[in-house]
Amino acid sequence: MKIAILGFGTVGSGVYDIIANGDTRMRVTAIFIRPTHPATMPEMTTDLDAILNDPTIDVIVETMGGLHPAHDYILQALQHGKHVVTANKAVVAKYLPEFTAVAAQHHVQLYFEATTGGGIPWIRNLERAARIDQIDTIEGIFNGTSNYILDQMQRAHLDFDPVLLAAKDMGYAEADPSADIDGEDVVNKLKISAALAYNMAPPRDVPTFGIRNVSKADIDFFASQHQVLRLIGKSKRDGDHYSMVVEPRLYSETALAANTFENFNLIRLHGQTIGDLQFYGQGAGKYPTANAIVQDLYDILENAPHLDRSFDQPLHFDANLNVTDYVLRADPMTFAMFNDRETEIVNDRLVIKQIPTGDMHKLMRGVLAIDADAFMAAIGDSELAAKDVLHQQDQEVIG
């Protein structure tokens, strides 16, 4: 099987290394680079048309990232009868139904294990579960960069900025870390997962709040309450309604999520007959992600089909499907926005009881308009009252 790689950065070079030192049935015969990239290998070319029109190339591996020109390149590859394997979560999250339809028209495959969970075999196992079960919950730590930051802030007692700088130095965070710390990376992975689980086209907008504003004082306070903060993506289905949210969430210090350290991921699904399945491993990095791509290449080589999805289930997105408790650290003048809710003040922070997720995120936008440094986190599960988690002695009921 002859393979062309589009892009030769961290992941693309990792794919090349694994193939070059692995199964002789696979061979990289072309590497597409931008004109500004020096051609240091004989396989490198700036001529995409030559790759697309080469009848000997069976598969195109797209590792360029971003929406454009990746969208056009993937479509052209499928239209030229090439299988496509990609690690590009942003383009798959936005165009998955379109790509799938075009692939079917041209009798080729689009595989994207590496988009979600890095080296964790999440997509394939989600597909296996969805063949039999109706999946009703997807939840977990989908982003290694944010997890590394929160973990180091807690265990090394550091503030946000020096940990972010260390994450950049270690290659966990990009020069512009916005997608990781603001939650957009998790949104894309959650969209892909929910689309497969529920067989529907994901919504354009998902309630999202990241970790940009978290402080050492926040982490220390949560630790004093025996709680650990993690950035979580969660989707829930109930009949023909479903929800999706990305937000910081507090877990008991004995929970699995609280003990997922460094840049590791922990992702869970729940199905009607299989119950809970949890997947743990390296969520990013050169070789874990490249490994996932090569696993997809093996599936193409061995003609192992993935789950066939049309993404046409008429489900309704409901941001308020989940109801939970939140803790808010903000200018006290913003607390009046929650006067119609049952609330408590705990160590100068406001705990809001049993509020729908969509409503909380809308109100949080108003809070941020007054206090741009405000921070919020969900507390436990919807069944768990704040008093069971935040048990400070001096609490004042104000609503």
Tab-separated table of C-alpha atoms in Angstrom:
chain	number	residue	atom	x	y	z
A	1	MET	CA	0.000	0.000	0.000
A	2	LYS	CA	1.475	3.319	-1.081
A	3	ILE	CA	0.847	6.361	1.067
A	4	ALA	CA	1.163	10.122	0.664
A	5	ILE	CA	1.461	12.359	3.725
A	6	LEU	CA	0.155	15.932	3.566
A	7	GLY	CA	2.204	17.982	6.005
A	8	PHE	CA	5.424	16.945	7.674
A	9	GLY	CA	5.291	18.446	11.127
A	10	THR	CA	5.262	16.609	14.428
A	11	VAL	CA	2.548	14.081	13.585
A	12	GLY	CA	3.376	13.652	9.905
A	13	SER	CA	7.000	12.867	10.665
A	14	GLY	CA	5.874	10.440	13.367
A	15	VAL	CA	3.733	8.564	10.839
A	16	TYR	CA	6.690	8.393	8.466
A	17	ASP	CA	8.961	7.004	11.196
A	18	ILE	CA	6.533	4.243	12.206
A	19	ILE	CA	5.919	3.159	8.613
A	20	ALA	CA	9.600	3.317	7.655
A	21	ASN	CA	10.502	1.034	10.562
A	22	GLY	CA	7.461	-1.224	10.406
A	23	ASP	CA	5.347	-3.323	8.048
A	24	THR	CA	6.902	-3.603	4.590
A	25	ARG	CA	3.417	-3.758	3.064
A	26	MET	CA	3.196	-0.006	3.650
A	27	ARG	CA	5.415	2.601	2.057
A	28	VAL	CA	5.367	6.403	2.011
A	29	THR	CA	6.037	7.440	-1.578
A	30	ALA	CA	5.120	11.150	-1.389
A	31	ILE	CA	5.183	13.917	1.205
A	32	PHE	CA	3.390	17.155	0.375
A	33	ILE	CA	5.079	20.257	1.785
A	34	ARG	CA	4.390	23.957	1.427
A	35	PRO	CA	6.646	25.930	-0.932
A	36	THR	CA	8.263	27.633	2.072
A	37	HIS	CA	9.318	24.263	3.561
A	38	PRO	CA	12.753	23.031	2.433
A	39	ALA	CA	12.659	19.716	0.564
A	40	THR	CA	15.053	17.590	2.590
A	41	MET	CA	13.851	14.147	1.467
A	42	PRO	CA	13.361	12.633	-1.978
A	43	GLU	CA	9.680	11.929	-1.294
A	44	MET	CA	8.911	15.606	-0.679
A	45	THR	CA	6.980	17.635	-3.243
A	46	THR	CA	4.996	20.861	-3.485
A	47	ASP	CA	2.825	19.453	-6.295
A	48	LEU	CA	-0.460	18.288	-4.781
A	49	ASP	CA	-1.966	17.539	-8.190
A	50	ALA	CA	0.820	15.062	-8.890
A	51	ILE	CA	-0.135	13.203	-5.707
A	52	LEU	CA	-3.862	13.271	-6.452
A	53	ASN	CA	-3.357	12.033	-10.016
A	54	ASP	CA	-0.851	9.319	-9.151
A	55	PRO	CA	-2.768	6.039	-9.598
A	56	THR	CA	-0.245	4.141	-7.473
A	57	ILE	CA	-1.041	6.127	-4.311
A	58	ASP	CA	-3.766	4.360	-2.327
A	59	VAL	CA	-4.080	6.476	0.816
A	60	ILE	CA	-3.554	10.103	1.731
A	61	VAL	CA	-2.705	10.916	5.345
A	62	GLU	CA	-3.648	14.513	6.209
A	63	THR	CA	-1.710	15.990	9.135
A	64	MET	CA	-1.708	19.688	8.202
A	65	GLY	CA	-4.361	20.772	10.701
A	66	GLY	CA	-6.813	23.661	10.526
A	67	LEU	CA	-9.917	24.045	8.385
A	68	HIS	CA	-8.390	25.372	5.198
A	69	PRO	CA	-6.887	24.202	2.938
A	70	ALA	CA	-7.348	20.845	4.707
A	71	HIS	CA	-11.062	20.730	3.819
A	72	ASP	CA	-10.365	21.148	0.106
A	73	TYR	CA	-7.452	18.712	0.135
A	74	ILE	CA	-9.452	15.964	1.850
A	75	LEU	CA	-12.385	16.422	-0.530
A	76	GLN	CA	-10.080	16.309	-3.564
A	77	ALA	CA	-8.387	13.167	-2.275
A	78	LEU	CA	-11.718	11.389	-1.770
A	79	GLN	CA	-12.958	12.531	-5.172
A	80	HIS	CA	-9.805	11.107	-6.752
A	81	GLY	CA	-10.569	7.714	-5.249
A	82	LYS	CA	-8.002	7.895	-2.445
A	83	HIS	CA	-8.687	6.670	1.073
A	84	VAL	CA	-8.051	9.410	3.641
A	85	VAL	CA	-6.741	9.100	7.178
A	86	THR	CA	-6.606	12.311	9.210
A	87	ALA	CA	-5.730	13.565	12.675
A	88	ASN	CA	-7.417	16.920	12.006
A	89	LYS	CA	-10.111	17.256	14.647
A	90	ALA	CA	-11.264	20.735	13.613
A	91	VAL	CA	-12.010	19.840	10.000
A	92	VAL	CA	-13.612	16.486	10.885
A	93	ALA	CA	-15.837	18.054	13.549
A	94	LYS	CA	-17.145	20.587	11.029
A	95	TYR	CA	-17.347	18.525	7.846
A	96	LEU	CA	-17.772	14.880	8.929
A	97	PRO	CA	-21.167	14.308	7.257
A	98	GLU	CA	-19.921	15.852	4.011
A	99	PHE	CA	-16.699	13.841	3.993
A	100	THR	CA	-18.561	10.617	4.743
A	101	ALA	CA	-21.019	11.153	1.894
A	102	VAL	CA	-18.264	11.946	-0.614
A	103	ALA	CA	-16.218	8.933	0.504
A	104	ALA	CA	-19.228	6.662	-0.027
A	105	GLN	CA	-19.844	8.105	-3.496
A	106	HIS	CA	-16.284	7.258	-4.515
A	107	HIS	CA	-16.106	3.892	-2.704
A	108	VAL	CA	-13.265	4.892	-0.409
A	109	GLN	CA	-12.856	5.294	3.356
A	110	LEU	CA	-12.343	8.255	5.659
A	111	TYR	CA	-10.808	7.216	8.985
A	112	PHE	CA	-10.020	9.582	11.870
A	113	GLU	CA	-9.064	7.631	14.989
A	114	ALA	CA	-6.251	10.104	15.710
A	115	THR	CA	-8.598	13.093	15.989
A	116	THR	CA	-9.800	12.143	19.460
A	117	GLY	CA	-7.858	10.698	22.355
A	118	GLY	CA	-4.428	10.646	20.733
A	119	GLY	CA	-3.093	7.112	21.113
A	120	ILE	CA	-6.198	5.881	22.946
A	121	PRO	CA	-8.305	3.617	20.688
A	122	TRP	CA	-11.381	5.685	21.536
A	123	ILE	CA	-13.101	6.128	18.167
A	124	ARG	CA	-12.922	2.456	17.202
A	125	ASN	CA	-14.261	1.299	20.562
A	126	LEU	CA	-16.979	3.943	20.533
A	127	GLU	CA	-18.011	2.620	17.119
A	128	ARG	CA	-18.029	-0.953	18.420
A	129	ALA	CA	-20.234	0.017	21.362
A	130	ALA	CA	-22.599	1.993	19.106
A	131	ARG	CA	-23.110	-1.033	16.821
A	132	ILE	CA	-25.059	-2.712	19.622
A	133	ASP	CA	-26.002	-0.124	22.215
A	134	GLN	CA	-27.702	3.197	22.355
A	135	ILE	CA	-24.976	5.352	23.890
A	136	ASP	CA	-26.441	7.796	26.380
A	137	THR	CA	-23.339	9.410	27.911
A	138	ILE	CA	-19.899	10.500	26.724
A	139	GLU	CA	-17.701	12.237	29.274
A	140	GLY	CA	-14.081	12.787	30.047
A	141	ILE	CA	-10.725	14.498	29.895
A	142	PHE	CA	-10.152	14.985	26.174
A	143	ASN	CA	-7.258	17.452	26.251
A	144	GLY	CA	-3.778	16.671	27.558
A	145	THR	CA	-2.560	20.262	27.643
A	146	SER	CA	-5.300	21.519	29.950
A	147	ASN	CA	-4.975	18.428	32.119
A	148	TYR	CA	-1.227	18.963	32.480
A	149	ILE	CA	-1.799	22.583	33.513
A	150	LEU	CA	-4.442	21.783	36.128
A	151	ASP	CA	-2.495	18.809	37.452
A	152	GLN	CA	0.720	20.815	37.876
A	153	MET	CA	-1.097	23.739	39.455
A	154	GLN	CA	-2.440	21.378	42.102
A	155	ARG	CA	0.419	18.962	42.706
A	156	ALA	CA	3.320	21.426	42.251
A	157	HIS	CA	1.429	24.371	43.828
A	158	LEU	CA	2.112	26.665	40.886
A	159	ASP	CA	0.135	29.452	39.257
A	160	PHE	CA	-1.301	29.295	35.753
A	161	ASP	CA	1.247	31.303	33.749
A	162	PRO	CA	4.445	29.413	34.708
A	163	VAL	CA	2.733	26.066	34.144
A	164	LEU	CA	1.503	27.168	30.723
A	165	LEU	CA	5.047	28.238	29.863
A	166	ALA	CA	6.351	24.831	30.956
A	167	ALA	CA	3.676	23.125	28.836
A	168	LYS	CA	4.919	25.082	25.815
A	169	ASP	CA	8.528	24.148	26.558
A	170	MET	CA	7.580	20.462	26.764
A	171	GLY	CA	5.651	20.580	23.496
A	172	TYR	CA	2.260	20.010	25.125
A	173	ALA	CA	0.972	23.499	24.269
A	174	GLU	CA	1.164	25.436	21.014
A	175	ALA	CA	2.611	28.943	20.759
A	176	ASP	CA	-1.034	30.066	20.774
A	177	PRO	CA	-2.657	27.756	23.345
A	178	SER	CA	-6.152	29.230	23.006
A	179	ALA	CA	-7.791	26.105	21.558
A	180	ASP	CA	-6.551	24.038	24.516
A	181	ILE	CA	-7.137	26.385	27.435
A	182	ASP	CA	-10.402	27.870	26.127
A	183	GLY	CA	-11.923	24.449	25.443
A	184	GLU	CA	-12.297	24.541	21.643
A	185	ASP	CA	-10.101	21.469	21.191
A	186	VAL	CA	-12.399	19.543	23.522
A	187	VAL	CA	-15.470	20.864	21.689
A	188	ASN	CA	-14.210	19.407	18.401
A	189	LYS	CA	-13.438	16.024	19.951
A	190	LEU	CA	-16.798	15.941	21.721
A	191	LYS	CA	-18.627	16.800	18.486
A	192	ILE	CA	-16.905	13.943	16.646
A	193	SER	CA	-17.669	11.501	19.458
A	194	ALA	CA	-21.320	12.505	19.782
A	195	ALA	CA	-21.838	12.389	16.009
A	196	LEU	CA	-20.678	8.770	15.973
A	197	ALA	CA	-22.533	7.795	19.133
A	198	TYR	CA	-25.884	9.333	18.181
A	199	ASN	CA	-25.618	9.185	14.356
A	200	MET	CA	-26.378	12.886	13.992
A	201	ALA	CA	-24.753	16.047	12.701
A	202	PRO	CA	-23.373	17.914	15.736
A	203	PRO	CA	-24.558	21.429	16.641
A	204	ARG	CA	-22.557	24.453	15.598
A	205	ASP	CA	-22.484	26.037	19.061
A	206	VAL	CA	-21.691	24.184	22.294
A	207	PRO	CA	-21.723	25.828	25.763
A	208	THR	CA	-18.010	26.213	26.503
A	209	PHE	CA	-15.962	27.637	29.350
A	210	GLY	CA	-12.244	26.964	29.612
A	211	ILE	CA	-9.507	27.272	32.219
A	212	ARG	CA	-7.888	30.552	31.138
A	213	ASN	CA	-9.094	32.319	34.314
A	214	VAL	CA	-8.292	29.652	36.898
A	215	SER	CA	-5.940	30.838	39.638
A	216	LYS	CA	-3.729	29.170	42.207
A	217	ALA	CA	-6.112	30.473	44.873
A	218	ASP	CA	-8.971	28.608	43.153
A	219	ILE	CA	-6.987	25.376	43.017
A	220	ASP	CA	-5.907	25.733	46.642
A	221	PHE	CA	-9.486	26.334	47.742
A	222	PHE	CA	-10.745	23.280	45.888
A	223	ALA	CA	-7.941	21.200	47.383
A	224	SER	CA	-8.949	22.329	50.875
A	225	GLN	CA	-12.370	20.858	50.085
A	226	HIS	CA	-10.767	17.588	48.882
A	227	GLN	CA	-11.727	18.389	45.296
A	228	VAL	CA	-9.689	18.274	42.080
A	229	LEU	CA	-10.427	20.391	39.005
A	230	ARG	CA	-10.453	18.961	35.486
A	231	LEU	CA	-11.571	20.378	32.116
A	232	ILE	CA	-14.331	18.045	30.957
A	233	GLY	CA	-16.312	17.462	27.794
A	234	LYS	CA	-19.689	15.834	28.373
A	235	SER	CA	-22.603	14.803	26.186
A	236	LYS	CA	-25.806	13.170	27.343
A	237	ARG	CA	-28.705	11.722	25.352
A	238	ASP	CA	-32.243	11.317	26.655
A	239	GLY	CA	-34.679	10.008	24.023
A	240	ASP	CA	-34.602	12.361	21.066
A	241	HIS	CA	-32.843	15.119	23.005
A	242	TYR	CA	-29.140	15.479	23.721
A	243	SER	CA	-26.778	17.933	25.355
A	244	MET	CA	-23.121	18.864	25.001
A	245	VAL	CA	-20.962	21.024	27.268
A	246	VAL	CA	-17.284	21.752	27.852
A	247	GLU	CA	-16.440	23.202	31.256
A	248	PRO	CA	-14.236	22.812	34.338
A	249	ARG	CA	-15.638	20.248	36.764
A	250	LEU	CA	-14.759	19.298	40.336
A	251	TYR	CA	-14.186	15.676	41.318
A	252	SER	CA	-13.554	14.001	44.634
A	253	GLU	CA	-9.822	13.510	45.133
A	254	THR	CA	-10.378	9.731	45.030
A	255	ALA	CA	-12.130	9.775	41.624
A	256	LEU	CA	-10.418	8.372	38.541
A	257	ALA	CA	-10.584	11.759	36.819
A	258	ALA	CA	-8.834	13.395	39.775
A	259	ASN	CA	-6.053	10.817	39.491
A	260	THR	CA	-5.517	11.283	35.764
A	261	PHE	CA	-2.207	13.096	35.846
A	262	GLU	CA	0.102	14.993	33.495
A	263	ASN	CA	-1.061	15.048	29.846
A	264	PHE	CA	-3.125	11.861	30.028
A	265	ASN	CA	-6.746	11.539	28.909
A	266	LEU	CA	-9.607	9.612	30.500
A	267	ILE	CA	-12.758	9.187	28.407
A	268	ARG	CA	-15.934	7.343	29.341
A	269	LEU	CA	-18.998	6.101	27.520
A	270	HIS	CA	-22.157	4.513	28.866
A	271	GLY	CA	-24.313	2.137	26.836
A	272	GLN	CA	-27.547	0.371	27.701
A	273	THR	CA	-26.096	-3.142	27.769
A	274	ILE	CA	-22.353	-2.571	28.098
A	275	GLY	CA	-22.673	-0.099	30.958
A	276	ASP	CA	-19.611	2.043	31.654
A	277	LEU	CA	-16.440	1.777	29.579
A	278	GLN	CA	-13.460	3.995	30.397
A	279	PHE	CA	-10.350	4.557	28.279
A	280	TYR	CA	-7.084	5.949	29.633
A	281	GLY	CA	-3.835	6.844	27.910
A	282	GLN	CA	-1.685	9.402	26.167
A	283	GLY	CA	-4.031	11.941	24.648
A	284	ALA	CA	-1.518	13.696	22.429
A	285	GLY	CA	2.075	13.676	21.295
A	286	LYS	CA	4.016	12.733	18.201
A	287	TYR	CA	4.053	8.973	18.419
A	288	PRO	CA	0.766	8.278	20.250
A	289	THR	CA	-1.099	10.266	17.575
A	290	ALA	CA	0.954	8.764	14.754
A	291	ASN	CA	0.244	5.312	16.170
A	292	ALA	CA	-3.501	5.960	15.887
A	293	ILE	CA	-3.070	7.006	12.243
A	294	VAL	CA	-1.112	3.863	11.432
A	295	GLN	CA	-3.811	1.754	13.103
A	296	ASP	CA	-6.274	3.247	10.616
A	297	LEU	CA	-3.869	2.462	7.788
A	298	TYR	CA	-3.834	-1.165	8.898
A	299	ASP	CA	-7.648	-1.216	8.824
A	300	ILE	CA	-7.573	0.011	5.219
A	301	LEU	CA	-4.835	-2.471	4.311
A	302	GLU	CA	-6.767	-5.350	5.854
A	303	ASN	CA	-10.156	-4.136	4.596
A	304	ALA	CA	-11.540	-3.770	8.121
A	305	PRO	CA	-14.565	-1.467	7.803
A	306	HIS	CA	-15.570	1.015	10.468
A	307	LEU	CA	-19.092	1.850	11.598
A	308	ASP	CA	-21.274	3.090	8.750
A	309	ARG	CA	-23.024	6.301	9.753
A	310	SER	CA	-25.386	8.617	7.843
A	311	PHE	CA	-25.478	11.329	10.562
A	312	ASP	CA	-29.161	11.954	9.889
A	313	GLN	CA	-30.882	11.156	13.187
A	314	PRO	CA	-33.399	13.960	13.927
A	315	LEU	CA	-32.241	14.679	17.461
A	316	HIS	CA	-32.791	17.968	19.263
A	317	PHE	CA	-29.988	19.818	21.013
A	318	ASP	CA	-30.958	20.933	24.532
A	319	ALA	CA	-28.337	22.880	26.463
A	320	ASN	CA	-30.463	22.582	29.606
A	321	LEU	CA	-30.761	18.805	29.609
A	322	ASN	CA	-28.243	18.660	32.480
A	323	VAL	CA	-28.880	20.263	35.856
A	324	THR	CA	-26.019	20.578	38.328
A	325	ASP	CA	-24.405	22.789	40.962
A	326	TYR	CA	-21.727	25.382	40.207
A	327	VAL	CA	-19.190	27.331	42.222
A	328	LEU	CA	-18.472	30.891	41.045
A	329	ARG	CA	-15.524	33.118	41.927
A	330	ALA	CA	-16.299	36.648	40.782
A	331	ASP	CA	-16.867	40.231	41.850
A	332	PRO	CA	-19.602	39.978	44.529
A	333	MET	CA	-21.694	42.544	42.672
A	334	THR	CA	-22.383	39.810	40.071
A	335	PHE	CA	-23.965	37.538	42.673
A	336	ALA	CA	-27.246	39.465	42.318
A	337	MET	CA	-27.689	37.820	38.904
A	338	PHE	CA	-28.495	34.618	40.783
A	339	ASN	CA	-31.018	36.030	43.269
A	340	ASP	CA	-33.760	33.804	41.873
A	341	ARG	CA	-31.661	30.686	42.584
A	342	GLU	CA	-30.857	28.798	45.750
A	343	THR	CA	-27.282	29.795	46.574
A	344	GLU	CA	-24.680	29.714	49.327
A	345	ILE	CA	-21.538	31.719	49.930
A	346	VAL	CA	-18.517	29.562	50.676
A	347	ASN	CA	-15.216	31.317	51.362
A	348	ASP	CA	-16.237	34.381	49.261
A	349	ARG	CA	-17.389	32.144	46.402
A	350	LEU	CA	-20.979	31.652	45.327
A	351	VAL	CA	-22.375	28.124	45.095
A	352	ILE	CA	-25.415	27.976	42.816
A	353	LYS	CA	-27.656	24.968	43.428
A	354	GLN	CA	-29.217	22.819	40.708
A	355	ILE	CA	-29.110	25.180	37.757
A	356	PRO	CA	-29.497	24.021	34.135
A	357	THR	CA	-26.168	24.027	32.302
A	358	GLY	CA	-27.299	26.251	29.438
A	359	ASP	CA	-28.696	28.830	31.838
A	360	MET	CA	-25.467	28.891	33.845
A	361	HIS	CA	-23.342	29.460	30.763
A	362	LYS	CA	-25.596	32.305	29.615
A	363	LEU	CA	-25.412	33.956	33.019
A	364	MET	CA	-21.648	33.457	33.062
A	365	ARG	CA	-21.340	35.573	29.932
A	366	GLY	CA	-23.014	38.384	31.879
A	367	VAL	CA	-20.664	37.831	34.812
A	368	LEU	CA	-17.626	38.060	32.532
A	369	ALA	CA	-18.894	41.355	31.121
A	370	ILE	CA	-18.523	42.794	34.625
A	371	ASP	CA	-15.545	40.753	35.863
A	372	ALA	CA	-13.358	39.504	33.003
A	373	ASP	CA	-11.305	37.366	35.415
A	374	ALA	CA	-14.245	35.436	36.887
A	375	PHE	CA	-14.111	31.644	37.064
A	376	MET	CA	-16.707	28.921	37.444
A	377	ALA	CA	-16.717	25.138	37.809
A	378	ALA	CA	-19.415	22.501	37.896
A	379	ILE	CA	-19.664	20.480	41.089
A	380	GLY	CA	-20.012	16.720	40.980
A	381	ASP	CA	-22.977	15.100	39.278
A	382	SER	CA	-26.478	16.518	38.893
A	383	GLU	CA	-27.670	14.331	41.775
A	384	LEU	CA	-24.997	15.646	44.158
A	385	ALA	CA	-25.899	18.759	46.147
A	386	ALA	CA	-23.247	21.373	46.804
A	387	LYS	CA	-23.387	20.815	50.544
A	388	ASP	CA	-22.115	17.266	49.994
A	389	VAL	CA	-19.034	18.553	48.202
A	390	LEU	CA	-18.259	21.978	49.571
A	391	HIS	CA	-18.699	21.505	53.303
A	392	GLN	CA	-17.237	24.716	54.689
A	393	GLN	CA	-18.478	25.360	58.216
A	394	ASP	CA	-19.272	29.042	57.699
A	395	GLN	CA	-21.928	29.135	54.977
A	396	GLU	CA	-24.489	31.843	54.434
A	397	VAL	CA	-27.686	31.014	52.549
A	398	ILE	CA	-28.552	34.000	50.345
A	399	GLY	CA	-31.189	32.646	47.986
